[in-house]
């Protein structure tokens, strides 16, 4: 029987995680759960938001299903998501954005997959605080080497983009497109402004595209991409982006399909995979039964496919589709016409539809 590391998280995480676990257990497909705390509960019990035994569990089981977690501001703790992706080399973030029948949208059909490089770019966390000793040294270097007078009160973030990471994620995107019989890969960039970071990203993508002539390819400025998604989203299929752009554009695409409450996500590496909803921990509604569990349940669908439980995955996705289409069980974020459904009511409806 496959064992999956389950990380409930914090905020609304434990609620949507519990709902998802009940739904998956109702499939009776033999999943065993190994539950570990991360985020705020782990700080209270272990002094760290991501204890080492949590990483060890994922390494042992190869697969994790994770709820949203909060990274405390101003405490010195790094983002849990960033640490997971770096430590496990989960270099590919895959965020499918599929519009299901019955969900309110300005469009009739959306089926876009955003693939985001997960390990570098501005999320590397190389920063210089304003007026700090390190920033002062940087100002001197920039003045000497480039003639640029950096203001003393400027904060600075460094944006590393490597050929190695760019090649890995663009190749992943092309292979994904071929495997899923997708028609086109769109590479977003801002190489006209950032010539040595985005320029390298663009050049790497264009070189790889030559080896995938059976898959359509285009490269466009990321601001043009954002406009196109808001205007004619069906022109896009698979979109590959560096870390920061991918984070922003995937949320934009979630808005096309009914919001973050319906947007699943997965973080994939060569050895490990972590599946999680795109949304955050929403502490303002935690414990009130208001959270939409569908994004995490759909993340479980992709997890089941990943571990080759394709029949169970298909059954679960059909049940979610049925509940969304009938419109009788909608949480508040889906703008229901009647009293909003609770987290557990949505899960119960999906179980009944199995």
mmCIF file of C-alpha atoms in Angstrom, residues 50-330:
data_model
loop_
_atom_site.group_PDB
_atom_site.id
_atom_site.type_symbol
_atom_site.label_atom_id
_atom_site.label_comp_id
_atom_site.label_asym_id
_atom_site.label_seq_id
_atom_site.Cartn_x
_atom_site.Cartn_y
_atom_site.Cartn_z
ATOM 1 C CA UNK A 50 9.765 22.765 9.107
ATOM 2 C CA UNK A 51 11.359 20.180 11.430
ATOM 3 C CA UNK A 52 13.882 17.788 9.933
ATOM 4 C CA UNK A 53 11.633 14.769 10.495
ATOM 5 C CA UNK A 54 9.088 16.264 8.062
ATOM 6 C CA UNK A 55 11.669 16.381 5.273
ATOM 7 C CA UNK A 56 12.773 12.854 6.243
ATOM 8 C CA UNK A 57 9.202 11.611 5.894
ATOM 9 C CA UNK A 58 8.884 13.019 2.370
ATOM 10 C CA UNK A 59 12.257 11.537 1.415
ATOM 11 C CA UNK A 60 11.111 8.171 2.729
ATOM 12 C CA UNK A 61 7.665 8.213 1.083
ATOM 13 C CA UNK A 62 8.616 10.154 -2.075
ATOM 14 C CA UNK A 63 5.180 11.863 -2.140
ATOM 15 C CA UNK A 64 3.471 14.428 0.084
ATOM 16 C CA UNK A 65 0.080 16.117 0.179
ATOM 17 C CA UNK A 66 0.397 19.488 1.867
ATOM 18 C CA UNK A 67 -2.003 22.119 3.115
ATOM 19 C CA UNK A 68 -1.154 25.824 3.126
ATOM 20 C CA UNK A 69 1.323 27.087 5.713
ATOM 21 C CA UNK A 70 2.106 30.513 7.132
ATOM 22 C CA UNK A 71 5.642 31.870 7.224
ATOM 23 C CA UNK A 72 5.749 34.252 10.224
ATOM 24 C CA UNK A 73 6.806 37.768 9.227
ATOM 25 C CA UNK A 74 9.837 39.267 10.945
ATOM 26 C CA UNK A 75 10.890 36.099 12.787
ATOM 27 C CA UNK A 76 13.897 35.035 10.724
ATOM 28 C CA UNK A 77 12.190 31.882 9.463
ATOM 29 C CA UNK A 78 12.488 31.231 5.744
ATOM 30 C CA UNK A 79 9.431 30.405 3.664
ATOM 31 C CA UNK A 80 8.520 26.762 4.259
ATOM 32 C CA UNK A 81 7.538 26.353 0.625
ATOM 33 C CA UNK A 82 10.860 27.729 -0.588
ATOM 34 C CA UNK A 83 12.834 25.478 1.803
ATOM 35 C CA UNK A 84 10.892 22.391 0.686
ATOM 36 C CA UNK A 85 11.487 23.162 -2.965
ATOM 37 C CA UNK A 86 15.199 23.806 -2.441
ATOM 38 C CA UNK A 87 15.918 20.888 -0.105
ATOM 39 C CA UNK A 88 14.027 18.344 -2.224
ATOM 40 C CA UNK A 89 14.969 19.941 -5.570
ATOM 41 C CA UNK A 90 11.324 20.318 -6.555
ATOM 42 C CA UNK A 91 12.349 22.377 -9.531
ATOM 43 C CA UNK A 92 9.020 22.306 -11.387
ATOM 44 C CA UNK A 93 5.834 23.921 -10.119
ATOM 45 C CA UNK A 94 2.887 22.710 -12.193
ATOM 46 C CA UNK A 95 -0.412 24.558 -11.805
ATOM 47 C CA UNK A 96 -3.262 23.286 -13.993
ATOM 48 C CA UNK A 97 -6.002 25.855 -14.522
ATOM 49 C CA UNK A 98 -9.092 24.058 -15.833
ATOM 50 C CA UNK A 99 -12.563 25.610 -15.892
ATOM 51 C CA UNK A 100 -15.151 23.065 -14.762
ATOM 52 C CA UNK A 101 -18.799 23.269 -15.893
ATOM 53 C CA UNK A 102 -20.987 25.144 -13.426
ATOM 54 C CA UNK A 103 -18.224 27.465 -12.210
ATOM 55 C CA UNK A 104 -18.756 31.182 -12.811
ATOM 56 C CA UNK A 105 -16.254 32.689 -15.248
ATOM 57 C CA UNK A 106 -16.145 35.304 -17.981
ATOM 58 C CA UNK A 107 -15.080 32.535 -20.342
ATOM 59 C CA UNK A 108 -16.723 29.335 -21.514
ATOM 60 C CA UNK A 109 -13.687 27.082 -21.434
ATOM 61 C CA UNK A 110 -10.192 27.399 -19.990
ATOM 62 C CA UNK A 111 -7.533 24.689 -19.977
ATOM 63 C CA UNK A 112 -4.110 26.188 -19.277
ATOM 64 C CA UNK A 113 -1.134 24.716 -17.431
ATOM 65 C CA UNK A 114 1.387 27.114 -15.884
ATOM 66 C CA UNK A 115 4.832 25.567 -15.358
ATOM 67 C CA UNK A 116 7.074 27.634 -13.115
ATOM 68 C CA UNK A 117 10.768 27.305 -12.328
ATOM 69 C CA UNK A 118 10.839 26.717 -8.592
ATOM 70 C CA UNK A 119 14.381 27.103 -7.273
ATOM 71 C CA UNK A 120 15.964 30.437 -8.202
ATOM 72 C CA UNK A 121 15.122 33.946 -9.506
ATOM 73 C CA UNK A 122 14.199 36.597 -6.911
ATOM 74 C CA UNK A 123 12.879 33.842 -4.625
ATOM 75 C CA UNK A 124 16.489 32.812 -3.957
ATOM 76 C CA UNK A 125 16.331 35.318 -1.098
ATOM 77 C CA UNK A 126 19.608 37.148 -1.799
ATOM 78 C CA UNK A 127 18.803 40.590 -0.394
ATOM 79 C CA UNK A 128 20.498 43.669 0.992
ATOM 80 C CA UNK A 129 18.676 45.756 3.580
ATOM 81 C CA UNK A 130 18.672 49.544 3.241
ATOM 82 C CA UNK A 131 21.450 51.317 5.155
ATOM 83 C CA UNK A 132 23.043 47.999 6.161
ATOM 84 C CA UNK A 133 26.797 47.368 6.171
ATOM 85 C CA UNK A 134 26.371 44.843 3.361
ATOM 86 C CA UNK A 135 24.324 47.288 1.314
ATOM 87 C CA UNK A 136 27.012 49.929 1.792
ATOM 88 C CA UNK A 137 29.621 47.569 0.358
ATOM 89 C CA UNK A 138 27.327 46.812 -2.561
ATOM 90 C CA UNK A 139 26.855 50.530 -3.212
ATOM 91 C CA UNK A 140 30.605 50.979 -3.383
ATOM 92 C CA UNK A 141 30.984 48.082 -5.780
ATOM 93 C CA UNK A 142 28.199 49.288 -8.062
ATOM 94 C CA UNK A 143 29.634 52.799 -8.104
ATOM 95 C CA UNK A 144 33.127 51.529 -8.930
ATOM 96 C CA UNK A 145 32.189 48.856 -11.470
ATOM 97 C CA UNK A 146 29.114 50.337 -13.127
ATOM 98 C CA UNK A 147 29.063 54.025 -12.249
ATOM 99 C CA UNK A 148 25.642 53.480 -10.631
ATOM 100 C CA UNK A 149 24.819 55.509 -7.519
ATOM 101 C CA UNK A 150 22.597 53.228 -5.448
ATOM 102 C CA UNK A 151 20.572 55.229 -2.937
ATOM 103 C CA UNK A 152 21.493 54.498 0.716
ATOM 104 C CA UNK A 153 17.820 53.939 1.544
ATOM 105 C CA UNK A 154 17.330 51.350 -1.237
ATOM 106 C CA UNK A 155 16.641 47.710 -0.525
ATOM 107 C CA UNK A 156 18.139 45.329 -3.089
ATOM 108 C CA UNK A 157 17.151 41.849 -4.255
ATOM 109 C CA UNK A 158 19.350 39.771 -6.566
ATOM 110 C CA UNK A 159 17.811 37.818 -9.444
ATOM 111 C CA UNK A 160 19.919 34.774 -10.426
ATOM 112 C CA UNK A 161 18.814 32.903 -13.560
ATOM 113 C CA UNK A 162 21.052 29.996 -14.603
ATOM 114 C CA UNK A 163 21.309 28.055 -17.844
ATOM 115 C CA UNK A 164 21.099 24.809 -15.856
ATOM 116 C CA UNK A 165 17.805 25.617 -14.127
ATOM 117 C CA UNK A 166 16.341 27.256 -17.236
ATOM 118 C CA UNK A 167 17.142 24.273 -19.407
ATOM 119 C CA UNK A 168 15.687 21.846 -16.845
ATOM 120 C CA UNK A 169 12.329 23.620 -16.531
ATOM 121 C CA UNK A 170 11.880 24.414 -20.230
ATOM 122 C CA UNK A 171 12.689 20.814 -21.135
ATOM 123 C CA UNK A 172 10.207 19.697 -18.457
ATOM 124 C CA UNK A 173 7.559 21.939 -20.057
ATOM 125 C CA UNK A 174 8.160 20.532 -23.547
ATOM 126 C CA UNK A 175 8.148 16.941 -22.282
ATOM 127 C CA UNK A 176 4.945 17.645 -20.350
ATOM 128 C CA UNK A 177 3.330 19.115 -23.457
ATOM 129 C CA UNK A 178 4.290 16.070 -25.553
ATOM 130 C CA UNK A 179 3.157 13.596 -22.910
ATOM 131 C CA UNK A 180 -0.188 15.351 -22.435
ATOM 132 C CA UNK A 181 -0.619 15.894 -26.188
ATOM 133 C CA UNK A 182 -0.693 19.660 -25.775
ATOM 134 C CA UNK A 183 -0.405 21.908 -28.785
ATOM 135 C CA UNK A 184 1.926 24.721 -27.738
ATOM 136 C CA UNK A 185 4.434 25.982 -25.162
ATOM 137 C CA UNK A 186 4.521 29.727 -24.479
ATOM 138 C CA UNK A 187 7.651 31.097 -22.803
ATOM 139 C CA UNK A 188 7.200 34.379 -20.948
ATOM 140 C CA UNK A 189 10.106 36.763 -20.421
ATOM 141 C CA UNK A 190 11.222 40.388 -20.142
ATOM 142 C CA UNK A 191 14.478 40.004 -22.031
ATOM 143 C CA UNK A 192 14.214 43.448 -23.601
ATOM 144 C CA UNK A 193 14.846 44.949 -20.134
ATOM 145 C CA UNK A 194 16.792 42.268 -18.207
ATOM 146 C CA UNK A 195 19.181 41.152 -20.903
ATOM 147 C CA UNK A 196 21.502 38.966 -18.815
ATOM 148 C CA UNK A 197 18.863 37.153 -16.718
ATOM 149 C CA UNK A 198 15.681 37.032 -18.774
ATOM 150 C CA UNK A 199 17.852 37.190 -21.878
ATOM 151 C CA UNK A 200 19.594 33.995 -20.821
ATOM 152 C CA UNK A 201 16.199 32.430 -20.027
ATOM 153 C CA UNK A 202 14.871 33.323 -23.476
ATOM 154 C CA UNK A 203 17.978 32.145 -25.318
ATOM 155 C CA UNK A 204 17.913 28.819 -23.464
ATOM 156 C CA UNK A 205 14.240 28.301 -24.312
ATOM 157 C CA UNK A 206 14.717 29.120 -27.980
ATOM 158 C CA UNK A 207 17.616 26.694 -28.286
ATOM 159 C CA UNK A 208 15.617 23.864 -26.702
ATOM 160 C CA UNK A 209 12.603 24.558 -28.905
ATOM 161 C CA UNK A 210 14.639 23.396 -31.910
ATOM 162 C CA UNK A 211 14.621 19.872 -30.444
ATOM 163 C CA UNK A 212 10.828 19.884 -30.044
ATOM 164 C CA UNK A 213 9.623 20.880 -33.485
ATOM 165 C CA UNK A 214 6.529 18.708 -33.033
ATOM 166 C CA UNK A 215 5.329 21.050 -30.263
ATOM 167 C CA UNK A 216 4.329 24.610 -31.041
ATOM 168 C CA UNK A 217 6.462 27.308 -29.428
ATOM 169 C CA UNK A 218 6.269 31.048 -28.898
ATOM 170 C CA UNK A 219 8.140 33.502 -26.695
ATOM 171 C CA UNK A 220 6.424 36.716 -25.590
ATOM 172 C CA UNK A 221 6.941 39.502 -23.086
ATOM 173 C CA UNK A 222 5.350 38.669 -19.753
ATOM 174 C CA UNK A 223 3.281 41.879 -19.735
ATOM 175 C CA UNK A 224 1.891 40.969 -23.164
ATOM 176 C CA UNK A 225 1.186 37.501 -21.779
ATOM 177 C CA UNK A 226 -0.817 38.986 -18.896
ATOM 178 C CA UNK A 227 -2.874 41.066 -21.320
ATOM 179 C CA UNK A 228 -3.488 38.066 -23.562
ATOM 180 C CA UNK A 229 -4.664 35.923 -20.655
ATOM 181 C CA UNK A 230 -7.198 38.558 -19.640
ATOM 182 C CA UNK A 231 -8.360 39.047 -23.235
ATOM 183 C CA UNK A 232 -8.018 35.794 -25.214
ATOM 184 C CA UNK A 233 -6.904 33.091 -22.754
ATOM 185 C CA UNK A 234 -7.768 30.233 -25.091
ATOM 186 C CA UNK A 235 -4.798 31.250 -27.235
ATOM 187 C CA UNK A 236 -2.604 29.703 -24.525
ATOM 188 C CA UNK A 237 -1.962 26.097 -23.588
ATOM 189 C CA UNK A 238 1.239 25.372 -21.613
ATOM 190 C CA UNK A 239 3.016 28.442 -20.226
ATOM 191 C CA UNK A 240 6.570 28.202 -18.853
ATOM 192 C CA UNK A 241 7.935 31.006 -16.677
ATOM 193 C CA UNK A 242 10.712 31.915 -14.240
ATOM 194 C CA UNK A 243 9.849 31.796 -10.546
ATOM 195 C CA UNK A 244 8.367 35.248 -9.834
ATOM 196 C CA UNK A 245 6.450 35.607 -13.101
ATOM 197 C CA UNK A 246 5.134 32.076 -12.674
ATOM 198 C CA UNK A 247 3.805 32.839 -9.205
ATOM 199 C CA UNK A 248 1.938 35.916 -10.454
ATOM 200 C CA UNK A 249 0.663 34.487 -13.734
ATOM 201 C CA UNK A 250 -0.592 31.268 -12.128
ATOM 202 C CA UNK A 251 -2.752 33.349 -9.767
ATOM 203 C CA UNK A 252 -4.042 35.314 -12.748
ATOM 204 C CA UNK A 253 -4.998 32.034 -14.412
ATOM 205 C CA UNK A 254 -6.698 30.879 -11.213
ATOM 206 C CA UNK A 255 -8.889 33.955 -11.514
ATOM 207 C CA UNK A 256 -10.034 32.736 -14.918
ATOM 208 C CA UNK A 257 -11.349 29.447 -13.510
ATOM 209 C CA UNK A 258 -13.237 30.649 -10.436
ATOM 210 C CA UNK A 259 -10.463 31.619 -8.037
ATOM 211 C CA UNK A 260 -7.738 30.115 -5.900
ATOM 212 C CA UNK A 261 -10.211 27.849 -4.130
ATOM 213 C CA UNK A 262 -10.382 25.787 -7.328
ATOM 214 C CA UNK A 263 -6.695 25.866 -8.291
ATOM 215 C CA UNK A 264 -4.572 22.778 -7.520
ATOM 216 C CA UNK A 265 -0.805 22.676 -7.599
ATOM 217 C CA UNK A 266 2.110 20.289 -7.624
ATOM 218 C CA UNK A 267 5.837 20.627 -7.087
ATOM 219 C CA UNK A 268 7.809 18.003 -8.976
ATOM 220 C CA UNK A 269 11.436 16.933 -8.850
ATOM 221 C CA UNK A 270 13.371 13.969 -10.157
ATOM 222 C CA UNK A 271 12.862 12.008 -6.916
ATOM 223 C CA UNK A 272 10.056 13.633 -4.910
ATOM 224 C CA UNK A 273 6.709 15.343 -5.408
ATOM 225 C CA UNK A 274 4.636 17.585 -3.135
ATOM 226 C CA UNK A 275 1.017 18.319 -4.011
ATOM 227 C CA UNK A 276 -0.731 21.350 -2.554
ATOM 228 C CA UNK A 277 -3.440 23.920 -3.309
ATOM 229 C CA UNK A 278 -2.320 27.185 -4.847
ATOM 230 C CA UNK A 279 -4.028 29.315 -2.195
ATOM 231 C CA UNK A 280 -2.583 30.500 1.102
ATOM 232 C CA UNK A 281 -3.458 29.783 4.714
ATOM 233 C CA UNK A 282 -6.195 32.476 5.041
ATOM 234 C CA UNK A 283 -5.959 32.763 8.852
ATOM 235 C CA UNK A 284 -8.830 35.273 8.897
ATOM 236 C CA UNK A 285 -11.352 32.504 8.143
ATOM 237 C CA UNK A 286 -9.580 29.615 9.880
ATOM 238 C CA UNK A 287 -11.716 27.387 12.071
ATOM 239 C CA UNK A 288 -15.010 28.685 10.738
ATOM 240 C CA UNK A 289 -15.775 26.020 8.145
ATOM 241 C CA UNK A 290 -15.728 28.577 5.323
ATOM 242 C CA UNK A 291 -12.731 27.297 3.362
ATOM 243 C CA UNK A 292 -13.150 25.788 -0.086
ATOM 244 C CA UNK A 293 -11.559 22.299 -0.067
ATOM 245 C CA UNK A 294 -11.764 21.774 -3.831
ATOM 246 C CA UNK A 295 -8.242 23.037 -4.642
ATOM 247 C CA UNK A 296 -6.681 20.587 -2.203
ATOM 248 C CA UNK A 297 -8.978 17.759 -3.323
ATOM 249 C CA UNK A 298 -7.974 18.402 -6.950
ATOM 250 C CA UNK A 299 -4.333 18.413 -5.803
ATOM 251 C CA UNK A 300 -5.039 14.924 -4.436
ATOM 252 C CA UNK A 301 -6.387 13.952 -7.868
ATOM 253 C CA UNK A 302 -3.024 14.855 -9.400
ATOM 254 C CA UNK A 303 -1.225 13.067 -6.567
ATOM 255 C CA UNK A 304 -3.187 9.876 -7.309
ATOM 256 C CA UNK A 305 -2.258 10.150 -10.987
ATOM 257 C CA UNK A 306 1.381 10.634 -10.022
ATOM 258 C CA UNK A 307 1.436 7.392 -8.028
ATOM 259 C CA UNK A 308 -0.351 5.663 -10.915
ATOM 260 C CA UNK A 309 -3.720 5.264 -9.243
ATOM 261 C CA UNK A 310 -5.337 6.521 -12.417
ATOM 262 C CA UNK A 311 -8.720 4.890 -11.874
ATOM 263 C CA UNK A 312 -9.079 6.407 -8.400
ATOM 264 C CA UNK A 313 -7.950 9.785 -9.730
ATOM 265 C CA UNK A 314 -10.526 9.674 -12.525
ATOM 266 C CA UNK A 315 -13.316 8.708 -10.108
ATOM 267 C CA UNK A 316 -12.438 11.543 -7.760
ATOM 268 C CA UNK A 317 -12.237 14.138 -10.520
ATOM 269 C CA UNK A 318 -15.614 13.020 -11.911
ATOM 270 C CA UNK A 319 -17.140 13.421 -8.444
ATOM 271 C CA UNK A 320 -15.703 16.947 -8.115
ATOM 272 C CA UNK A 321 -17.013 17.812 -11.588
ATOM 273 C CA UNK A 322 -20.488 16.580 -10.653
ATOM 274 C CA UNK A 323 -20.624 18.615 -7.447
ATOM 275 C CA UNK A 324 -19.374 21.770 -9.173
ATOM 276 C CA UNK A 325 -21.810 21.314 -12.067
ATOM 277 C CA UNK A 326 -24.931 20.868 -9.923
ATOM 278 C CA UNK A 327 -24.144 24.078 -8.011
ATOM 279 C CA UNK A 328 -25.854 23.022 -4.778
ATOM 280 C CA UNK A 329 -22.708 22.946 -2.642
ATOM 281 C CA UNK A 330 -20.658 26.096 -3.062
#
